[in-house]
Short mmCIF file of C-alpha atoms and ligand atoms in Angstrom, two decimals:
data_model
loop_
_atom_site.label_atom_id
_atom_site.label_comp_id
_atom_site.label_asym_id
_atom_site.label_seq_id
_atom_site.Cartn_x
_atom_site.Cartn_y
_atom_site.Cartn_z
CA MET A 1058 12.16 8.68 -2.42
CA ASP A 1059 14.44 5.76 -1.53
CA HIS A 1060 12.20 4.52 1.28
CA LEU A 1061 9.18 4.66 -1.06
CA ALA A 1062 11.14 2.76 -3.72
CA LEU A 1063 12.04 0.06 -1.20
CA ASP A 1064 8.36 -0.18 -0.20
CA VAL A 1065 7.36 -0.45 -3.87
CA ILE A 1066 9.72 -3.37 -4.39
CA SER A 1067 8.77 -5.19 -1.22
CA LEU A 1068 5.05 -4.79 -2.02
CA CYS A 1069 5.58 -6.20 -5.54
CA ARG A 1070 7.40 -9.17 -4.00
CA LYS A 1071 4.59 -9.69 -1.51
CA LEU A 1072 1.93 -9.54 -4.25
CA ALA A 1073 3.92 -12.13 -6.23
CA GLY A 1074 2.79 -14.55 -3.52
CA PHE A 1075 -0.82 -14.20 -4.74
CA THR A 1076 -0.69 -16.85 -7.43
CA GLU A 1077 -2.69 -19.67 -8.99
CA GLU A 1078 0.31 -22.01 -8.91
CA PRO A 1079 2.33 -22.42 -5.72
CA GLY A 1080 6.04 -21.98 -6.44
CA HIS A 1081 5.34 -19.87 -9.55
CA ILE A 1082 3.81 -16.47 -10.27
CA THR A 1083 0.72 -17.02 -12.41
CA ARG A 1084 -2.29 -14.72 -12.07
CA THR A 1085 -4.83 -14.65 -14.89
CA PHE A 1086 -8.04 -12.67 -15.42
CA LEU A 1087 -10.25 -12.65 -12.30
CA SER A 1088 -8.67 -15.75 -10.80
CA PRO A 1089 -8.95 -16.11 -6.98
CA PRO A 1090 -5.52 -14.54 -6.24
CA MET A 1091 -6.61 -11.43 -8.15
CA ARG A 1092 -9.11 -10.83 -5.36
CA SER A 1093 -6.29 -10.91 -2.79
CA VAL A 1094 -4.33 -8.38 -4.88
CA HIS A 1095 -7.40 -6.12 -4.98
CA ARG A 1096 -7.80 -6.42 -1.22
CA GLU A 1097 -4.15 -5.60 -0.50
CA LEU A 1098 -3.85 -2.68 -2.93
CA GLY A 1099 -7.37 -1.41 -2.19
CA ALA A 1100 -6.52 -1.16 1.53
CA ARG A 1101 -3.35 0.85 0.72
CA MET A 1102 -5.33 3.17 -1.50
CA GLU A 1103 -7.94 3.77 1.19
CA GLN A 1104 -5.23 4.56 3.76
CA LEU A 1105 -4.08 7.33 1.39
CA GLY A 1106 -7.56 8.88 1.20
CA MET A 1107 -8.48 7.35 -2.16
CA SER A 1108 -11.96 6.03 -2.91
CA VAL A 1109 -11.77 2.50 -4.27
CA ASN A 1110 -13.96 0.44 -6.54
CA ILE A 1111 -13.75 -2.54 -8.90
CA ASP A 1112 -15.37 -1.83 -12.27
CA ALA A 1113 -17.35 -4.34 -14.34
CA ALA A 1114 -14.22 -5.55 -16.14
CA GLY A 1115 -12.54 -6.30 -12.81
CA ASN A 1116 -10.20 -3.31 -12.93
CA LEU A 1117 -9.13 -1.97 -9.52
CA ARG A 1118 -9.68 1.80 -9.48
CA GLY A 1119 -8.66 4.22 -6.75
CA LEU A 1120 -9.43 7.92 -7.00
CA TYR A 1121 -7.38 10.49 -5.12
CA PRO A 1122 -9.44 13.68 -5.15
CA ALA A 1123 -8.32 16.98 -6.61
CA ARG A 1124 -8.00 20.24 -4.72
CA THR A 1125 -11.45 21.26 -5.93
CA PRO A 1126 -14.52 19.13 -6.67
CA GLY A 1127 -15.35 18.49 -10.33
CA ALA A 1128 -11.72 18.91 -11.44
CA ARG A 1129 -10.25 16.85 -14.28
CA ARG A 1130 -8.28 13.67 -13.66
CA VAL A 1131 -5.00 12.00 -14.61
CA ILE A 1132 -4.84 8.19 -14.75
CA ILE A 1133 -1.75 6.29 -13.64
CA GLY A 1134 -1.97 2.57 -14.30
CA SER A 1135 -0.80 -0.77 -15.60
CA HIS A 1136 -1.95 -4.40 -15.33
CA LEU A 1137 -2.31 -6.84 -12.43
CA ASP A 1138 -2.43 -10.09 -14.42
CA THR A 1139 0.65 -12.08 -15.42
CA VAL A 1140 1.86 -14.60 -17.96
CA PRO A 1141 2.31 -18.15 -16.63
CA HIS A 1142 5.46 -18.47 -14.48
CA ALA A 1143 6.01 -14.74 -14.59
CA GLY A 1144 8.28 -12.36 -12.74
CA ALA A 1145 7.15 -10.05 -9.95
CA TYR A 1146 7.17 -6.70 -11.79
CA ASP A 1147 5.65 -6.83 -15.29
CA GLY A 1148 2.52 -4.71 -14.97
CA ILE A 1149 1.99 -4.64 -11.23
CA LEU A 1150 5.03 -2.38 -10.69
CA GLY A 1151 3.24 0.40 -12.59
CA VAL A 1152 0.18 0.11 -10.34
CA VAL A 1153 2.19 0.05 -7.12
CA MET A 1154 4.20 3.05 -8.38
CA GLY A 1155 0.95 4.93 -9.06
CA ILE A 1156 0.02 4.41 -5.41
CA ALA A 1157 3.54 5.45 -4.32
CA ILE A 1158 3.16 8.70 -6.30
CA VAL A 1159 -0.02 9.45 -4.34
CA GLU A 1160 1.85 8.64 -1.13
CA ALA A 1161 4.69 10.96 -2.19
CA LEU A 1162 2.16 13.82 -2.36
CA THR A 1163 1.91 13.49 1.45
CA SER A 1164 -1.80 14.43 1.50
CA LEU A 1165 -1.28 17.46 -0.76
CA ARG A 1166 -3.93 17.79 -3.44
CA MET A 1167 -3.24 18.59 -7.08
CA PRO A 1168 -5.50 20.71 -9.32
CA PHE A 1169 -6.50 17.39 -10.92
CA ALA A 1170 -7.62 14.13 -9.37
CA ILE A 1171 -5.33 11.10 -9.73
CA GLU A 1172 -6.98 7.81 -10.59
CA VAL A 1173 -4.73 4.76 -10.11
CA VAL A 1174 -5.94 1.82 -12.21
CA GLY A 1175 -4.84 -1.81 -11.85
CA PHE A 1176 -6.04 -3.38 -15.11
CA SER A 1177 -7.53 -6.85 -14.73
CA GLU A 1178 -6.08 -8.31 -17.92
CA GLU A 1179 -3.38 -7.32 -20.38
CA GLU A 1180 -1.51 -10.50 -21.28
CA GLY A 1181 -4.21 -12.43 -23.13
CA VAL A 1182 -3.44 -15.68 -21.29
CA ARG A 1183 -6.90 -16.85 -20.24
CA PHE A 1184 -8.97 -15.96 -23.33
CA GLY A 1185 -6.26 -15.70 -26.01
CA VAL A 1186 -7.07 -12.00 -26.47
CA PRO A 1187 -5.18 -9.33 -24.53
CA PHE A 1188 -6.05 -5.90 -23.05
CA LEU A 1189 -9.49 -6.81 -21.66
CA GLY A 1190 -9.08 -4.34 -18.76
CA SER A 1191 -7.98 -1.30 -20.75
CA ARG A 1192 -10.55 -2.03 -23.47
CA ALA A 1193 -13.27 -1.51 -20.87
CA LEU A 1194 -11.97 2.03 -20.26
CA ALA A 1195 -11.61 2.66 -23.99
CA GLY A 1196 -15.20 1.46 -24.52
CA THR A 1197 -14.19 -1.36 -26.88
CA LEU A 1198 -14.92 -4.36 -24.66
CA ASP A 1199 -17.98 -5.33 -26.71
CA ASP A 1200 -20.28 -8.37 -26.73
CA SER A 1201 -17.98 -10.35 -29.02
CA VAL A 1202 -15.20 -10.06 -26.43
CA LEU A 1203 -17.58 -10.91 -23.56
CA ALA A 1204 -18.51 -14.12 -25.43
CA LEU A 1205 -14.91 -15.40 -25.73
CA ARG A 1206 -14.33 -18.65 -23.84
CA ASP A 1207 -11.35 -19.95 -21.89
CA ALA A 1208 -10.00 -23.52 -22.03
CA GLN A 1209 -12.68 -24.63 -19.53
CA GLY A 1210 -15.48 -23.15 -21.66
CA VAL A 1211 -16.09 -20.23 -19.27
CA SER A 1212 -16.94 -17.00 -21.11
CA VAL A 1213 -15.53 -13.58 -20.20
CA ALA A 1214 -19.06 -12.56 -19.09
CA ASP A 1215 -19.37 -15.69 -16.90
CA ALA A 1216 -15.95 -15.05 -15.34
CA ILE A 1217 -17.04 -11.50 -14.53
CA ARG A 1218 -20.28 -12.77 -12.92
CA ALA A 1219 -18.40 -15.46 -10.97
CA PHE A 1220 -16.20 -12.71 -9.51
CA GLY A 1221 -19.37 -10.97 -8.26
CA LEU A 1222 -19.45 -8.26 -10.93
CA ASP A 1223 -22.09 -7.36 -13.51
CA PRO A 1224 -21.06 -7.29 -17.20
CA ALA A 1225 -24.15 -5.17 -17.97
CA ARG A 1226 -22.46 -2.32 -16.09
CA MET A 1227 -19.49 -2.27 -18.51
CA PRO A 1228 -20.39 1.20 -19.90
CA GLU A 1229 -19.76 2.66 -16.41
CA ALA A 1230 -16.13 1.51 -16.66
CA ARG A 1231 -15.46 3.93 -19.52
CA LEU A 1232 -12.99 6.77 -19.25
CA ALA A 1233 -14.46 9.81 -17.54
CA ASP A 1234 -15.01 12.64 -20.06
CA ASN A 1235 -12.80 14.94 -18.09
CA THR A 1236 -9.70 12.70 -18.20
CA LEU A 1237 -6.57 14.70 -18.96
CA GLY A 1238 -4.36 11.76 -19.88
CA TYR A 1239 -2.68 8.51 -18.95
CA LEU A 1240 0.72 7.70 -17.47
CA GLU A 1241 2.17 4.18 -17.28
CA PHE A 1242 5.37 3.14 -15.54
CA HIS A 1243 6.64 -0.26 -16.74
CA ILE A 1244 9.84 -2.27 -16.74
CA GLU A 1245 11.57 -2.11 -20.13
CA GLN A 1246 11.57 -5.92 -20.51
CA GLY A 1247 14.65 -5.62 -22.75
CA PRO A 1248 18.38 -4.84 -22.53
CA ILE A 1249 18.67 -1.31 -23.99
CA LEU A 1250 18.62 0.85 -20.84
CA GLU A 1251 21.01 -1.51 -19.10
CA SER A 1252 23.43 -1.34 -22.03
CA LEU A 1253 23.34 2.47 -21.80
CA ASN A 1254 23.53 2.38 -18.00
CA TYR A 1255 20.41 4.60 -17.81
CA PRO A 1256 17.77 4.13 -15.11
CA VAL A 1257 14.75 5.15 -17.19
CA GLY A 1258 13.66 5.61 -20.80
CA VAL A 1259 10.94 7.75 -22.40
CA VAL A 1260 8.65 5.72 -24.67
CA ASP A 1261 7.83 7.33 -28.04
CA ALA A 1262 5.83 4.50 -29.61
CA ILE A 1263 4.64 0.93 -29.11
CA VAL A 1264 4.99 -1.56 -31.97
CA GLY A 1265 1.92 -3.21 -33.52
CA GLN A 1266 1.16 -6.88 -32.98
CA SER A 1267 -0.79 -9.71 -34.56
CA ARG A 1268 -1.89 -12.79 -32.67
CA ILE A 1269 -3.24 -15.68 -34.71
CA ASN A 1270 -4.12 -19.30 -34.02
CA VAL A 1271 -3.03 -21.67 -36.78
CA SER A 1272 -4.01 -25.33 -36.88
CA PHE A 1273 -2.73 -28.13 -39.10
CA THR A 1274 -4.93 -31.21 -39.35
CA GLY A 1275 -3.74 -34.51 -40.78
CA LYS A 1276 -4.39 -38.01 -39.54
CA SER A 1277 -3.07 -39.70 -36.43
CA GLY A 1278 -1.85 -43.27 -36.75
CA HIS A 1279 0.56 -45.93 -35.54
CA ALA A 1280 4.15 -44.68 -35.35
CA GLY A 1281 5.53 -48.16 -36.03
CA THR A 1282 3.34 -49.42 -38.83
CA THR A 1283 2.48 -46.36 -40.93
CA SER A 1284 5.09 -45.95 -43.68
CA MET A 1285 6.69 -42.55 -44.01
CA LYS A 1286 5.14 -42.02 -47.44
CA LEU A 1287 1.59 -42.59 -46.24
CA ARG A 1288 1.67 -40.24 -43.30
CA ARG A 1289 -0.30 -37.03 -42.85
CA ASP A 1290 1.78 -35.82 -39.91
CA ALA A 1291 0.52 -32.47 -38.58
CA LEU A 1292 3.48 -32.00 -36.23
CA ALA A 1293 6.16 -32.48 -38.91
CA ALA A 1294 4.41 -29.82 -41.03
CA THR A 1295 4.18 -27.49 -38.02
CA ALA A 1296 7.91 -27.89 -37.37
CA LEU A 1297 8.69 -26.79 -40.95
CA TRP A 1298 6.28 -23.90 -40.64
CA ILE A 1299 7.84 -22.72 -37.36
CA ASN A 1300 11.19 -22.78 -39.09
CA PHE A 1301 9.79 -20.53 -41.86
CA VAL A 1302 8.31 -18.15 -39.25
CA GLU A 1303 11.64 -17.86 -37.48
CA ASN A 1304 13.60 -17.36 -40.71
CA LEU A 1305 11.26 -14.60 -41.86
CA GLY A 1306 11.68 -12.92 -38.47
CA VAL A 1307 15.45 -13.15 -38.72
CA SER A 1308 15.61 -11.86 -42.30
CA THR A 1309 13.16 -8.93 -41.91
CA THR A 1310 14.66 -5.92 -40.13
CA GLY A 1311 12.74 -5.04 -36.98
CA LEU A 1312 10.35 -8.03 -37.22
CA VAL A 1313 9.88 -10.41 -34.30
CA ALA A 1314 7.83 -13.57 -34.77
CA THR A 1315 7.10 -16.23 -32.18
CA VAL A 1316 5.31 -19.56 -32.02
CA GLY A 1317 5.10 -19.89 -28.26
CA ARG A 1318 2.41 -22.49 -27.74
CA LEU A 1319 1.50 -25.82 -29.33
CA GLU A 1320 -1.37 -28.15 -28.57
CA ILE A 1321 -0.72 -31.53 -30.10
CA GLU A 1322 -3.33 -34.27 -30.60
CA PRO A 1323 -3.09 -36.90 -29.33
CA ASN A 1324 0.40 -35.96 -28.03
CA ALA A 1325 1.79 -39.46 -27.54
CA ARG A 1326 5.25 -40.87 -28.24
CA ASN A 1327 4.12 -43.68 -30.52
CA VAL A 1328 1.30 -41.93 -32.35
CA ILE A 1329 1.64 -39.70 -35.43
CA ALA A 1330 0.23 -36.28 -34.55
CA GLY A 1331 -3.18 -35.83 -36.16
CA GLN A 1332 -3.63 -32.19 -35.26
CA VAL A 1333 -1.50 -29.31 -34.02
CA ARG A 1334 -2.86 -25.97 -32.89
CA ALA A 1335 -0.14 -23.32 -32.79
CA SER A 1336 -0.07 -19.72 -31.58
CA LEU A 1337 1.59 -17.05 -33.73
CA ASP A 1338 2.71 -13.65 -32.40
CA VAL A 1339 4.17 -11.17 -34.93
CA ARG A 1340 5.32 -7.61 -34.17
CA HIS A 1341 6.80 -4.66 -36.07
CA ALA A 1342 6.82 -0.87 -35.74
CA ASP A 1343 5.46 -0.58 -39.31
CA ASP A 1344 1.98 -2.11 -39.62
CA SER A 1345 2.36 -2.78 -43.36
CA VAL A 1346 5.57 -4.81 -42.80
CA ARG A 1347 3.76 -6.79 -40.08
CA HIS A 1348 0.70 -7.45 -42.25
CA ASP A 1349 2.88 -8.52 -45.16
CA ALA A 1350 4.87 -10.91 -42.93
CA VAL A 1351 1.69 -12.45 -41.51
CA GLU A 1352 0.34 -12.99 -45.05
CA ARG A 1353 3.56 -14.74 -46.07
CA MET A 1354 3.48 -16.95 -42.96
CA LEU A 1355 -0.14 -17.95 -43.58
CA LYS A 1356 0.56 -18.58 -47.27
CA HIS A 1357 3.47 -20.81 -46.33
CA ALA A 1358 1.18 -22.74 -43.98
CA ARG A 1359 -1.28 -23.25 -46.85
CA ASP A 1360 1.52 -24.36 -49.21
CA LEU A 1361 2.83 -26.87 -46.68
CA ALA A 1362 -0.69 -28.20 -46.15
CA THR A 1363 -1.18 -28.68 -49.90
CA GLU A 1364 2.20 -30.43 -50.31
CA ARG A 1365 1.51 -32.76 -47.40
CA ASN A 1366 -2.19 -33.43 -47.87
CA LEU A 1367 -3.20 -31.64 -44.66
CA GLU A 1368 -5.85 -29.08 -43.82
CA VAL A 1369 -4.88 -25.74 -42.37
CA ALA A 1370 -7.06 -23.14 -40.67
CA SER A 1371 -6.25 -19.81 -39.07
CA GLU A 1372 -8.11 -17.56 -36.67
CA LYS A 1373 -7.08 -13.95 -36.09
CA LYS A 1374 -7.17 -13.12 -32.36
CA LEU A 1375 -5.58 -9.66 -32.48
CA ASP A 1376 -4.50 -7.08 -35.05
CA GLN A 1377 -3.27 -4.18 -32.94
CA SER A 1378 -1.77 -1.23 -34.82
CA ALA A 1379 1.46 0.42 -33.75
CA VAL A 1380 0.69 3.42 -31.54
CA GLN A 1381 2.51 6.71 -30.95
CA MET A 1382 2.59 8.19 -27.47
CA ASP A 1383 1.28 11.76 -27.23
CA PRO A 1384 4.07 14.05 -28.55
CA LYS A 1385 3.38 16.81 -25.99
CA LEU A 1386 3.48 14.37 -23.09
CA VAL A 1387 6.59 12.69 -24.52
CA SER A 1388 8.47 15.98 -24.54
CA ARG A 1389 7.20 16.84 -21.06
CA MET A 1390 8.31 13.43 -19.81
CA ALA A 1391 11.76 13.99 -21.34
CA GLU A 1392 11.85 17.38 -19.58
CA ALA A 1393 10.76 15.74 -16.31
CA VAL A 1394 13.49 13.08 -16.53
CA LYS A 1395 16.04 15.83 -17.16
CA SER A 1396 14.79 18.05 -14.33
CA ALA A 1397 14.97 15.06 -11.98
CA GLY A 1398 18.67 14.82 -12.87
CA TYR A 1399 18.75 11.74 -15.12
CA PRO A 1400 19.87 11.23 -18.73
CA VAL A 1401 17.11 11.21 -21.33
CA HIS A 1402 16.74 8.32 -23.74
CA HIS A 1403 13.84 7.97 -26.19
CA MET A 1404 12.84 4.46 -27.22
CA SER A 1405 10.03 2.37 -28.66
CA SER A 1406 8.40 -0.59 -26.96
CA GLY A 1407 8.37 -4.08 -28.45
CA ALA A 1408 5.98 -5.27 -25.77
CA GLY A 1409 2.31 -4.39 -25.80
CA HIS A 1410 0.96 -2.18 -23.00
CA ASP A 1411 -2.37 -0.85 -21.77
CA ALA A 1412 -1.13 2.56 -22.94
CA MET A 1413 -1.60 1.45 -26.55
CA ILE A 1414 -5.32 0.89 -25.98
CA LEU A 1415 -5.82 4.22 -24.20
CA ALA A 1416 -3.60 6.33 -26.50
CA PRO A 1417 -6.22 6.63 -29.30
CA LYS A 1418 -8.68 7.99 -26.70
CA ILE A 1419 -6.61 10.23 -24.40
CA PRO A 1420 -3.04 11.60 -24.41
CA ALA A 1421 -0.78 8.81 -23.11
CA ALA A 1422 2.82 8.63 -21.91
CA MET A 1423 5.04 5.80 -20.68
CA LEU A 1424 8.25 5.70 -18.70
CA PHE A 1425 10.37 2.54 -18.80
CA LEU A 1426 12.58 1.37 -15.94
CA ARG A 1427 15.77 -0.54 -16.70
CA SER A 1428 15.35 -4.34 -16.66
CA PRO A 1429 18.45 -6.01 -15.16
CA GLY A 1430 19.73 -8.59 -17.66
CA GLY A 1431 16.94 -7.48 -20.03
CA ILE A 1432 14.90 -10.30 -18.47
CA SER A 1433 11.10 -10.38 -18.47
CA HIS A 1434 8.22 -12.89 -18.69
CA HIS A 1435 10.53 -14.98 -16.50
CA PRO A 1436 10.83 -15.50 -12.73
CA ASP A 1437 14.25 -13.75 -12.76
CA GLU A 1438 12.64 -10.44 -13.77
CA ASN A 1439 13.95 -7.68 -11.51
CA VAL A 1440 14.15 -3.93 -10.95
CA LEU A 1441 16.71 -1.81 -9.07
CA VAL A 1442 15.76 0.35 -6.08
CA GLU A 1443 17.63 3.32 -7.52
CA ASP A 1444 15.70 3.01 -10.80
CA VAL A 1445 12.37 2.98 -8.97
CA THR A 1446 13.56 6.12 -7.14
CA ALA A 1447 14.51 7.70 -10.49
CA ALA A 1448 11.13 6.86 -12.02
CA LEU A 1449 9.24 8.21 -8.98
CA ASN A 1450 11.27 11.43 -9.09
CA ALA A 1451 10.67 11.83 -12.82
CA GLY A 1452 6.98 11.01 -12.30
CA MET A 1453 6.62 13.74 -9.66
CA HIS A 1454 8.25 16.29 -11.99
CA PHE A 1455 5.97 15.13 -14.78
CA LEU A 1456 2.85 15.72 -12.64
CA GLU A 1457 4.16 19.16 -11.65
CA GLN A 1458 4.51 19.98 -15.35
CA TRP A 1459 0.95 18.82 -15.92
CA GLU A 1460 -0.10 21.24 -13.21
CA THR A 1461 1.23 24.14 -15.29
CA HIS A 1462 -0.18 22.81 -18.61
CA LEU A 1463 -3.79 22.08 -17.78
CA ASP A 1464 -4.84 22.05 -21.44
C1 GLV B 707 2.70 -8.21 -23.15
O1 GLV B 707 3.44 -8.50 -22.23
C2 GLV B 707 3.11 -8.53 -24.49
O2 GLV B 707 3.04 -9.71 -24.85
O3 GLV B 707 3.57 -7.62 -25.19
MN1 MN B 708 3.83 -9.00 -20.04
MN1 MN B 709 3.25 -5.70 -19.01
#
């Protein structure tokens, strides 16, 4: 498997060159470099005897046929989009590994077909709402999502049309009825496996997440002439609110809360900020703890606005429940890791994944690969060749187990 693992890594590095921003890795929903990724991966899939198509949500889909026609199918996938200034492995590694698994079969056919899916969108960068690709398979990419607009005013439906696809054909993107389940390989994006010195980890559950836009509106004015008492400074209020968000995250076990993006109007050194639009991302394994924390954060925003004579508004972009992976597949994955000769570690995921959208529809499993330095959503993101080998070995054992449990 080592040669395949080396190929996987060098292909991920090559695909990192398909970017919207020279010198960085940035690839958002249906941007021009996404077409180059489709072309490159589609050609590899075809060389392996897979039939390739792009569905109406822009997902790359390659089907490796089963031994017999009409057989059921297993999906292996992850996402092809990135955050701005990303690393080379978040998402795309899982797609390239799916193709490597097909290659490892060396033209042998399984009793089920293998569909490798490269999801078009998981990060939520372009439209503020994540998982557009996997929602198309789950059948939840509805008209309200298609109407969302990006910063340039382009809707999801328009972006799909501009890419040469037809949003009216979205129902055809749905999961085939005969799908047996879903497998996703992904870097851990955290430090746990490295601290244990384990190559891979079996994912039991994925934490829930809320994404909300919060805006404070006051009044802009002259920074030199407006007395401190008369100000309605939206940025000063936002700073206090961010501090509250962070403190609540720190003081609540298992909670993570992030304000990662601010848009400040007019954003000038000598002008009091009249409006700030902030993003809020809150995650916890227990949905009720997460909902309670979000309520407290929004209440604090309202209290600050009242104290400081500002207006505050919030818009919920995502309320994604925590999701369990399929218990049968989890225990088979643990068995597969063991049979491949590696130590078994069960863990939950703090990052969101396409698996959490598919898990309510079909049995889903995930295998994490150690992230050197725990680094992710950063250009220094990395993966070790021996860990890719371990994950491919475990993946092959996992598929063999599926062969004997075709239920
Ligand atoms: C996806 O990377 C996330 O933000 O969890
Ligand atoms: Mn990510
Ligand atoms: Mn990811």
